[in-house]
Amino acid sequence: MPRGFPTTLFRRRPLAAIGLALALGGCQSLSAVSAPPPQDPMADAPPITRGLDAEGLSTLLVAEIAGQRGDYRRATRGYLATAERYRAPELAERAALAARFDDDPALLEETARRWQSLDPASEAPARLLSSLAVQRGDWTSALDQRLALHDDGDAELLGFIEDALEAGAAPAPLLERLRQDVAAPDAPVDRELAMALLEAATGQTPTARRRLDRLTATHPDDPAVQRIDAALALEMNAPERAEAAARRGLEASPGDARLMLLLARAQIRLGRLDAAEASTDALLEDRGDRPPLRLALARLYLEEAHPQPARRLLLPLLDDDDTPELAFLLLGGIAEQQGEVDNALLYYRQVPEGNSFLLARLRAARMLIEDDRLVDARAFLRNERLTHPDAASRLTGLEAELLDEAGARAQADALLDSYLDRHPDDAQLRYQRAMRAYGNGNLAAMERDLRTIIERDPDNANALNALGYTLADENIEGRLEEARALIERALELEPNNPAILDSRGWVAYRLGNVDAAVPWLERAWSAMPDQEIAAHLAEVLWVAGERQRARALIATAVERFSPRPRIDELLERLPALAP
């Protein structure tokens, strides 16, 4: 939770003016005279200009004091209550600003919706709701809010759809929603381009192609039209058309980085590596020879299986004092693909502790195992544990996973047992051992480890939830109430954790309370669209008699997730659910 919340949520004025302001009902400031901190997040909030009665003033004062004390939830509630009482959107906006400092996305969303209800013409709450929907992966709801914006928001729609597809959003629901907004013959070009992208993403390539043919004929000088045309041509494996479209776009918008990248991709696909390297060199010169750009261009060549140009782009980065860790990863991958195992190992070992540290060690060890050097892989990981003691636990867990993959489960068991004998308080590795026991069907061993974690740390929500969910999922006779108690304790600790919300709904279903299960599972699905949650919610909806909703959810899950073992298992048990 952020610290240093401003000592007031209101703009300040001299003390002598406060009495006059209150007498006149302006109540623009209710705070002390001291100057605001240099970074006041409420500094740009709109002033309060509505008159207040005694109750309204009291509520607002409580909100003000709560904000000063860091009780952002109470501050938000106070501003909202006053905003709704006086139908004042400005106060709802202040409530949203305060809610940003509370660690509860649900509170911020509720605040934004109530703000929107008070000021439906304002774009600000729609943008906030769209952003919150994106954060939880609900791109369809985000699109609804995006389409609620005024016409000047249309120019952002294409970028929104591109971001959604890049993030792995299911294109079919977005396409269905967007179709309602492009029926008019004078639909904005950005919406037509967004439609073409979604049509291509849902396999309707001929329809997308016809749409783009119309747009290229009517808007030949629009760089965005040429960019999407080139991108679709590459998807359709028509690099000649892609190259021509990218060149036309660059004539209209010289130096456009995305068009230059598309041109390079088309040239690479055509095997014109000299031309492609000239294009990427021009891009580096035009946009600045920066490491992120070199990395992006190198990946472009690697995607088309041309490692040598990629290596030439990456090697100069090794001369920097702060070589990006991705450069080591990519160079290691190139060396590995070319059979240079020891050279790849050198690159992987240079990845420092950080986001890619474990990934590099995973790749290095797996490479050695695939080269029939299991002993060397284990020695490598052992040395890495000595070199990086802070990462020893994670490296041990990684080695256990690799041993499992290699079929050496007894060695993995011995490794975890040995480490936990020496480090009995390592909750993460004990949890891993518990999950391995569950995978082997040894529920007693799993429960022993989870109980140990809970005994040593009664507030370990993961262990509480894992044990409660397992008891519920296995439907162990006589232990469902125990499962519910464990899950409810986990929910008290992490009330917005989607996995725990899912467990809460699932145990309600196992206890026979179908109506109570649905809201929990719907909240879980909204917060974290996941194939297991989808399977749970679909089954409960089916049993509750909401069969159309259940089938629609399964259809979405089948399209969105692969692999989807829980969905497949559900369809085996309930084949009538198949879309």
XYZ file of C-alpha atoms in Angstrom:
579
model
C 0.000 0.000 0.000
C 1.473 3.409 -0.929
C 2.820 5.470 1.918
C 2.996 9.201 2.303
C -0.677 9.874 1.473
C -1.179 13.644 1.428
C -2.177 15.236 4.706
C -5.290 16.527 2.981
C -7.385 15.504 0.019
C -8.449 19.097 -0.588
C -6.789 22.168 -2.001
C -5.674 24.515 0.738
C -6.474 28.109 1.431
C -5.628 30.484 4.319
C -7.266 29.594 7.618
C -9.172 32.885 7.740
C -10.952 31.984 4.542
C -12.269 28.667 5.860
C -14.957 30.173 8.042
C -16.167 32.321 5.186
C -16.108 29.329 2.828
C -18.143 27.246 5.273
C -20.577 30.052 5.841
C -21.122 30.370 2.124
C -21.454 26.566 1.758
C -18.459 26.258 -0.520
C -16.429 23.960 1.757
C -13.531 24.003 -0.676
C -10.977 23.139 2.002
C -11.328 21.533 5.392
C -7.682 21.102 6.360
C -4.912 22.725 8.260
C -2.760 25.518 6.868
C 0.446 23.552 6.368
C 1.727 23.313 2.807
C 0.918 20.164 0.815
C 3.646 17.584 0.194
C 5.503 17.968 -3.111
C 3.742 14.989 -4.734
C 0.080 15.330 -3.830
C -1.921 12.772 -5.869
C -5.070 14.813 -5.234
C -3.534 18.086 -6.384
C -5.407 18.040 -9.685
C -8.691 16.829 -8.213
C -11.646 19.105 -8.974
C -12.601 21.554 -6.221
C -15.740 21.002 -4.142
C -18.271 23.685 -4.947
C -21.605 22.224 -3.770
C -23.208 23.423 -0.557
C -23.353 20.995 2.373
C -25.737 20.489 5.265
C -24.570 19.245 8.670
C -24.769 15.543 7.791
C -23.051 16.037 4.448
C -20.311 18.105 6.045
C -19.830 15.465 8.752
C -19.520 12.678 6.205
C -17.052 14.693 4.193
C -14.971 15.520 7.263
C -14.825 11.837 8.197
C -13.626 11.030 4.671
C -11.018 13.790 4.897
C -9.642 12.571 8.225
C -9.687 8.967 7.031
C -7.588 9.979 4.029
C -5.104 11.757 6.305
C -4.752 8.585 8.384
C -4.318 6.285 5.426
C -7.750 4.672 5.720
C -8.414 4.965 1.998
C -11.402 2.618 2.050
C -13.268 4.746 4.564
C -12.271 7.893 2.718
C -13.618 6.442 -0.523
C -16.894 5.412 1.106
C -17.341 8.876 2.595
C -16.770 10.660 -0.691
C -19.115 8.277 -2.483
C -21.873 8.726 0.058
C -21.618 12.501 -0.237
C -21.360 12.354 -4.022
C -24.552 10.337 -4.318
C -26.407 12.419 -1.775
C -25.683 15.636 -3.676
C -25.438 14.045 -7.151
C -21.932 15.484 -7.406
C -19.672 13.765 -9.985
C -16.708 15.790 -8.733
C -16.872 14.031 -5.375
C -17.186 10.658 -7.091
C -14.015 11.494 -8.996
C -12.282 12.287 -5.712
C -13.521 8.961 -4.353
C -11.921 7.203 -7.316
C -8.644 9.006 -6.719
C -8.686 7.902 -3.073
C -9.675 4.333 -4.007
C -6.546 4.015 -6.125
C -4.540 3.969 -2.884
C -6.493 1.061 -1.409
C -5.290 -2.419 -2.306
C -8.702 -3.560 -3.540
C -9.469 -3.500 -7.274
C -13.109 -4.348 -6.506
C -13.476 -1.153 -4.479
C -11.948 0.912 -7.285
C -14.263 -0.695 -9.840
C -17.338 -0.115 -7.682
C -16.303 3.514 -7.255
C -15.751 3.978 -10.985
C -19.184 2.494 -11.776
C -20.923 4.776 -9.313
C -18.980 7.723 -10.713
C -20.113 6.724 -14.194
C -23.740 6.523 -13.064
C -23.479 10.113 -11.780
C -21.748 11.410 -14.911
C -22.553 9.074 -17.834
C -21.265 11.575 -20.379
C -17.760 11.646 -18.863
C -15.068 9.587 -20.538
C -12.886 9.351 -17.418
C -14.853 6.624 -15.568
C -15.260 4.652 -18.811
C -11.520 4.733 -19.352
C -10.898 3.667 -15.754
C -13.370 0.783 -16.016
C -11.822 -0.283 -19.297
C -8.365 -0.292 -17.727
C -9.569 -2.341 -14.745
C -11.224 -4.869 -17.052
C -7.978 -5.213 -19.009
C -6.057 -5.827 -15.776
C -8.269 -8.786 -14.921
C -8.198 -10.109 -18.495
C -11.821 -9.254 -19.297
C -11.240 -7.723 -22.700
C -14.891 -7.873 -23.753
C -15.998 -5.703 -20.833
C -13.067 -3.405 -21.538
C -14.278 -3.091 -25.138
C -17.786 -2.228 -23.933
C -16.358 0.685 -21.980
C -14.096 1.679 -24.848
C -17.075 1.848 -27.210
C -18.875 4.077 -24.708
C -16.317 6.805 -25.362
C -17.104 9.680 -27.674
C -16.027 9.727 -31.290
C -12.551 10.977 -30.461
C -11.946 7.596 -28.812
C -12.263 5.788 -32.131
C -8.654 6.477 -33.006
C -7.621 4.381 -30.015
C -9.791 1.379 -30.901
C -7.376 -0.232 -33.344
C -4.537 -0.072 -30.816
C -6.846 -1.533 -28.164
C -7.698 -4.538 -30.362
C -4.034 -5.044 -31.250
C -3.137 -5.029 -27.549
C -5.956 -7.474 -26.788
C -4.828 -9.955 -29.433
C -1.208 -9.605 -28.353
C -2.285 -10.431 -24.781
C -4.071 -13.587 -25.952
C -7.663 -12.361 -25.638
C -10.307 -14.547 -27.280
C -11.137 -12.763 -30.560
C -14.653 -14.170 -31.147
C -16.446 -12.265 -28.322
C -14.659 -9.058 -29.316
C -15.677 -9.541 -32.934
C -19.299 -10.174 -31.992
C -19.386 -7.029 -29.858
C -17.682 -4.879 -32.467
C -19.973 -6.008 -35.276
C -22.768 -4.057 -33.638
C -20.796 -0.860 -34.131
C -19.716 -1.184 -37.757
C -23.056 -1.871 -39.390
C -23.293 1.724 -40.612
C -21.767 2.343 -44.058
C -19.766 5.303 -42.731
C -18.070 3.373 -39.930
C -14.702 4.881 -38.924
C -11.651 3.404 -40.627
C -10.120 2.365 -37.298
C -13.158 0.234 -36.514
C -13.057 -1.398 -39.924
C -9.372 -2.199 -39.436
C -10.093 -3.593 -35.973
C -12.803 -5.764 -37.538
C -10.363 -7.046 -40.140
C -7.871 -8.004 -37.445
C -10.518 -9.872 -35.464
C -11.877 -11.607 -38.546
C -8.409 -12.827 -39.401
C -7.839 -13.952 -35.801
C -11.052 -16.022 -35.878
C -10.137 -17.737 -39.146
C -12.356 -15.563 -41.340
C -9.407 -14.613 -43.491
C -11.291 -14.192 -46.804
C -13.730 -11.790 -45.119
C -10.837 -9.831 -43.614
C -9.129 -9.758 -46.981
C -12.227 -8.369 -48.731
C -12.611 -5.714 -46.049
C -8.999 -4.632 -46.471
C -9.331 -4.623 -50.251
C -12.149 -2.084 -49.889
C -10.135 0.002 -47.440
C -6.970 0.017 -49.548
C -9.067 1.187 -52.490
C -10.827 3.977 -50.589
C -7.921 4.975 -48.293
C -4.748 4.242 -50.284
C -2.712 6.853 -48.416
C -3.695 5.806 -44.903
C -0.594 4.313 -43.207
C -2.722 2.328 -40.744
C -4.615 0.677 -43.626
C -1.364 -0.278 -45.318
C 0.083 -1.520 -42.016
C -2.835 -3.855 -41.317
C -2.836 -4.930 -44.963
C 0.846 -5.843 -44.719
C 0.340 -7.669 -41.415
C -2.559 -9.707 -42.819
C -0.586 -10.500 -45.957
C 2.195 -11.943 -43.795
C -0.369 -13.992 -41.875
C -1.649 -15.322 -45.204
C 1.925 -16.073 -46.276
C 1.846 -13.481 -49.026
C 5.140 -11.670 -48.386
C 5.148 -9.954 -51.794
C 1.899 -8.172 -51.006
C 3.168 -7.403 -47.502
C 6.305 -5.817 -48.889
C 4.320 -3.698 -51.351
C 1.864 -2.558 -48.676
C 4.650 -1.668 -46.255
C 6.384 0.387 -48.935
C 3.148 2.261 -49.746
C 2.640 2.950 -46.065
C 6.181 4.272 -45.711
C 5.608 6.628 -48.626
C 2.739 8.168 -46.680
C 4.475 7.946 -43.293
C 8.277 7.870 -43.720
C 10.106 6.467 -40.736
C 7.073 4.676 -39.246
C 8.773 2.016 -37.119
C 5.960 -0.547 -37.388
C 5.888 -0.278 -41.166
C 9.682 -0.586 -41.320
C 9.460 -3.739 -39.196
C 6.792 -5.172 -41.487
C 8.947 -4.410 -44.496
C 11.890 -6.186 -42.883
C 9.689 -9.181 -41.978
C 8.447 -9.435 -45.552
C 11.978 -9.288 -46.901
C 13.138 -11.939 -44.438
C 10.217 -14.163 -45.433
C 11.173 -13.704 -49.085
C 14.748 -14.724 -48.298
C 16.124 -11.292 -49.197
C 18.390 -11.108 -46.186
C 20.633 -8.399 -47.584
C 17.617 -6.146 -48.148
C 16.231 -7.074 -44.749
C 19.497 -6.232 -43.003
C 19.585 -2.926 -44.864
C 16.053 -2.231 -43.622
C 16.896 -3.136 -40.028
C 20.095 -1.084 -40.164
C 18.055 1.865 -41.411
C 15.617 1.351 -38.585
C 18.440 1.370 -36.036
C 19.849 4.539 -37.537
C 16.475 6.240 -37.775
C 15.096 5.243 -34.368
C 18.344 5.233 -32.407
C 20.636 2.284 -31.804
C 19.098 1.232 -28.521
C 19.289 -2.219 -26.898
C 15.495 -2.802 -26.879
C 15.361 -2.199 -30.619
C 18.307 -4.496 -31.310
C 16.629 -7.187 -29.236
C 13.333 -6.788 -31.095
C 15.040 -6.975 -34.469
C 17.054 -10.019 -33.431
C 13.869 -11.795 -32.425
C 12.414 -10.898 -35.805
C 15.173 -12.877 -37.525
C 14.913 -15.730 -35.042
C 11.180 -16.059 -35.665
C 11.997 -16.731 -39.300
C 14.829 -19.167 -38.410
C 17.736 -16.922 -39.437
C 20.104 -17.062 -36.437
C 23.189 -15.484 -37.984
C 21.724 -11.989 -38.627
C 20.221 -12.184 -35.141
C 23.616 -13.005 -33.632
C 25.206 -10.073 -35.470
C 22.611 -7.769 -33.946
C 23.096 -9.157 -30.441
C 26.879 -9.427 -30.134
C 27.496 -5.637 -29.882
C 25.294 -5.610 -26.771
C 27.898 -7.696 -24.923
C 30.212 -4.688 -24.933
C 27.794 -2.714 -22.730
C 28.326 -2.582 -18.992
C 24.667 -3.428 -18.462
C 24.041 -6.030 -21.130
C 20.296 -6.872 -21.177
C 19.651 -10.323 -19.741
C 17.532 -11.125 -22.800
C 20.633 -10.765 -24.980
C 22.347 -13.569 -23.038
C 19.206 -15.691 -23.273
C 18.879 -15.230 -27.028
C 22.569 -15.827 -27.704
C 22.403 -18.923 -25.535
C 19.422 -20.143 -27.526
C 21.219 -19.543 -30.832
C 24.300 -21.428 -29.648
C 22.108 -24.258 -28.344
C 20.266 -24.585 -31.657
C 23.580 -24.813 -33.467
C 24.813 -27.576 -31.172
C 27.311 -25.379 -29.313
C 26.335 -26.694 -25.891
C 29.286 -25.404 -23.889
C 29.104 -22.001 -25.573
C 25.383 -21.809 -24.798
C 26.127 -22.723 -21.189
C 28.480 -19.745 -20.905
C 25.786 -17.388 -22.136
C 23.091 -18.817 -19.860
C 25.339 -18.556 -16.797
C 25.837 -14.830 -17.412
C 22.159 -14.030 -16.883
C 22.161 -12.211 -13.510
C 19.706 -12.750 -10.687
C 16.437 -11.224 -11.762
C 13.401 -12.021 -13.865
C 15.229 -14.345 -16.272
C 17.621 -15.954 -13.809
C 15.683 -19.187 -13.270
C 14.681 -19.441 -16.928
C 18.335 -19.315 -17.970
C 19.296 -22.055 -15.486
C 16.315 -24.122 -16.589
C 17.357 -23.892 -20.224
C 20.964 -24.676 -19.421
C 20.183 -27.716 -17.274
C 17.553 -29.047 -19.682
C 20.001 -28.634 -22.559
C 22.587 -30.721 -20.703
C 20.007 -33.399 -19.887
C 18.902 -33.581 -23.517
C 22.587 -33.977 -24.406
C 22.648 -37.074 -22.142
C 24.593 -35.197 -19.470
C 22.301 -35.526 -16.456
C 25.261 -35.709 -14.080
C 26.666 -32.485 -15.557
C 23.262 -30.816 -15.279
C 23.039 -31.663 -11.592
C 26.608 -30.489 -11.002
C 25.798 -27.243 -12.816
C 22.772 -26.586 -10.614
C 24.708 -27.518 -7.469
C 27.413 -24.977 -8.373
C 24.768 -22.368 -9.110
C 23.314 -22.895 -5.635
C 26.735 -22.249 -4.121
C 27.268 -19.184 -6.305
C 23.791 -17.785 -5.696
C 22.826 -18.806 -2.129
C 19.765 -16.537 -2.126
C 18.375 -18.568 -5.016
C 19.299 -21.988 -3.570
C 15.712 -22.904 -2.684
C 14.362 -22.032 -6.112
C 17.210 -23.840 -7.846
C 16.534 -26.927 -5.743
C 12.894 -26.863 -6.753
C 13.926 -26.438 -10.378
C 16.260 -29.430 -10.176
C 13.489 -31.563 -8.672
C 11.187 -30.661 -11.577
C 13.864 -31.548 -14.127
C 14.541 -34.862 -12.409
C 10.825 -35.632 -12.567
C 10.832 -34.823 -16.282
C 13.810 -37.147 -16.765
C 11.990 -39.972 -14.987
C 14.341 -39.839 -12.000
C 11.615 -39.395 -9.385
C 13.551 -41.213 -6.660
C 16.425 -38.740 -7.054
C 13.967 -35.838 -6.943
C 12.445 -37.243 -3.743
C 15.875 -37.599 -2.179
C 16.869 -34.068 -3.204
C 13.768 -32.470 -1.660
C 13.950 -34.609 1.482
C 17.608 -33.751 1.985
C 17.077 -30.012 1.478
C 14.037 -29.883 3.786
C 15.909 -31.827 6.471
C 18.447 -29.003 6.482
C 15.930 -26.197 5.896
C 12.676 -27.325 7.543
C 11.165 -23.826 7.426
C 11.299 -23.570 3.623
C 7.558 -23.316 2.992
C 7.864 -23.063 -0.792
C 9.777 -26.327 -1.202
C 7.570 -28.078 1.327
C 4.560 -26.924 -0.676
C 6.209 -28.272 -3.835
C 6.789 -31.620 -2.139
C 3.143 -31.648 -1.045
C 1.952 -31.066 -4.610
C 4.245 -33.831 -5.899
C 2.760 -36.191 -3.320
C -0.727 -35.228 -4.480
C 0.271 -35.895 -8.085
C 1.429 -39.351 -7.020
C -1.884 -40.018 -5.289
C -0.364 -39.844 -1.810
C -2.919 -37.598 -0.109
C -1.634 -38.421 3.367
C 1.883 -37.177 2.556
C 0.441 -34.084 0.911
C -1.656 -33.301 3.957
C 1.291 -33.806 6.338
C 3.377 -31.223 4.521
C 0.532 -28.725 4.195
C -0.333 -29.148 7.885
C 3.310 -28.486 8.767
C 3.265 -25.280 6.743
C 0.046 -24.141 8.420
C 1.324 -24.990 11.905
C 4.434 -22.884 11.346
C 2.579 -20.144 9.489
C -1.157 -20.061 10.283
C -1.591 -17.204 7.804
C -0.251 -19.098 4.790
C -3.234 -18.659 2.497
C -1.791 -20.875 -0.244
C -1.435 -23.869 2.065
C -4.852 -23.315 3.647
C -6.491 -23.070 0.253
C -4.584 -26.045 -1.206
C -5.604 -28.332 1.634
C -9.203 -27.110 1.709
C -9.596 -27.337 -2.049
C -8.102 -30.832 -2.187
C -10.480 -32.110 0.486
C -13.376 -30.576 -1.434
C -12.246 -31.687 -4.877
C -11.666 -35.252 -3.693
C -15.104 -35.055 -2.036
C -13.756 -36.860 1.023
C -16.652 -38.024 3.128
C -16.989 -36.294 6.464
C -14.378 -33.621 5.706
C -16.245 -31.086 3.589
C -17.026 -28.797 6.528
C -13.348 -28.906 7.452
C -12.535 -27.994 3.838
C -14.960 -25.056 3.978
C -13.385 -23.767 7.202
C -9.879 -23.924 5.721
C -10.958 -22.115 2.564
C -12.858 -19.447 4.474
C -9.755 -18.782 6.577
C -7.708 -18.422 3.375
C -10.367 -16.070 2.004
C -10.145 -13.881 5.102
C -6.428 -13.513 4.432
C -6.751 -12.903 0.676
C -10.347 -11.881 -0.064
C -9.721 -11.129 -3.746
C -7.591 -14.142 -4.641
C -9.337 -15.768 -7.649
C -8.040 -19.258 -6.795
C -9.518 -19.020 -3.302
C -12.793 -17.601 -4.634
C -12.950 -20.620 -6.925
C -12.315 -22.959 -3.989
C -15.048 -21.250 -1.976
C -17.568 -21.793 -4.726
C -16.459 -25.359 -5.319
C -16.767 -26.398 -1.683
C -20.248 -24.825 -1.561
C -21.170 -26.971 -4.558
C -19.741 -30.101 -2.927
C -21.836 -29.313 0.152
C -24.914 -29.224 -2.073
C -25.465 -25.446 -1.993
C -25.566 -24.805 -5.734
C -27.154 -21.340 -5.531
C -24.427 -20.140 -3.156
C -21.683 -21.618 -5.336
C -22.533 -19.670 -8.505
C -21.653 -16.112 -7.289
C -18.290 -17.238 -5.894
C -17.358 -18.994 -9.125
C -18.551 -16.069 -11.229
C -16.315 -13.726 -9.225
C -13.389 -16.093 -9.683
C -13.971 -16.371 -13.426
C -14.305 -12.606 -13.790
C -11.044 -12.020 -11.912
C -9.006 -14.803 -13.540
C -10.378 -16.515 -16.668
C -8.872 -19.992 -16.284
C -9.818 -23.387 -17.718
C -10.252 -24.998 -14.292
C -12.478 -22.199 -13.016
C -14.437 -22.368 -16.273
C -14.984 -26.106 -15.759
C -16.206 -25.554 -12.205
C -18.560 -22.722 -13.146
C -19.934 -24.563 -16.179
C -20.687 -27.684 -14.141
C -22.428 -25.704 -11.410
C -24.454 -23.688 -13.948
C -25.481 -26.940 -15.623
C -26.657 -28.432 -12.345
C -28.441 -25.167 -11.513
C -30.428 -25.480 -14.737
C -28.687 -22.603 -16.561
C -27.716 -24.844 -19.437
C -27.450 -22.211 -22.154
C -24.983 -20.213 -20.062
C -23.050 -23.385 -19.253
C -22.712 -24.324 -22.939
C -21.694 -20.773 -23.883
C -18.992 -20.797 -21.208
C -17.670 -24.158 -22.421
C -17.599 -22.833 -25.997
C -15.532 -19.859 -24.837
C -13.185 -22.094 -22.844
C -12.672 -24.540 -25.715
C -11.740 -21.656 -27.999
C -9.537 -19.877 -25.491
C -7.579 -22.617 -23.702
C -5.207 -25.276 -24.935
C -4.483 -27.606 -23.273
C -7.644 -27.732 -21.159
C -7.630 -30.975 -19.134
C -10.386 -29.961 -16.705
C -12.680 -28.935 -19.574
C -11.989 -32.203 -21.398
C -12.651 -34.229 -18.244
C -15.931 -32.369 -17.682
C -17.071 -33.017 -21.251
C -16.342 -36.714 -20.790
C -18.619 -36.761 -17.737
C -21.262 -34.437 -19.219
C -21.114 -34.783 -23.027
C -24.351 -32.778 -23.354
C -22.313 -29.702 -22.362
C -20.393 -29.807 -25.648
C -20.999 -26.634 -27.674
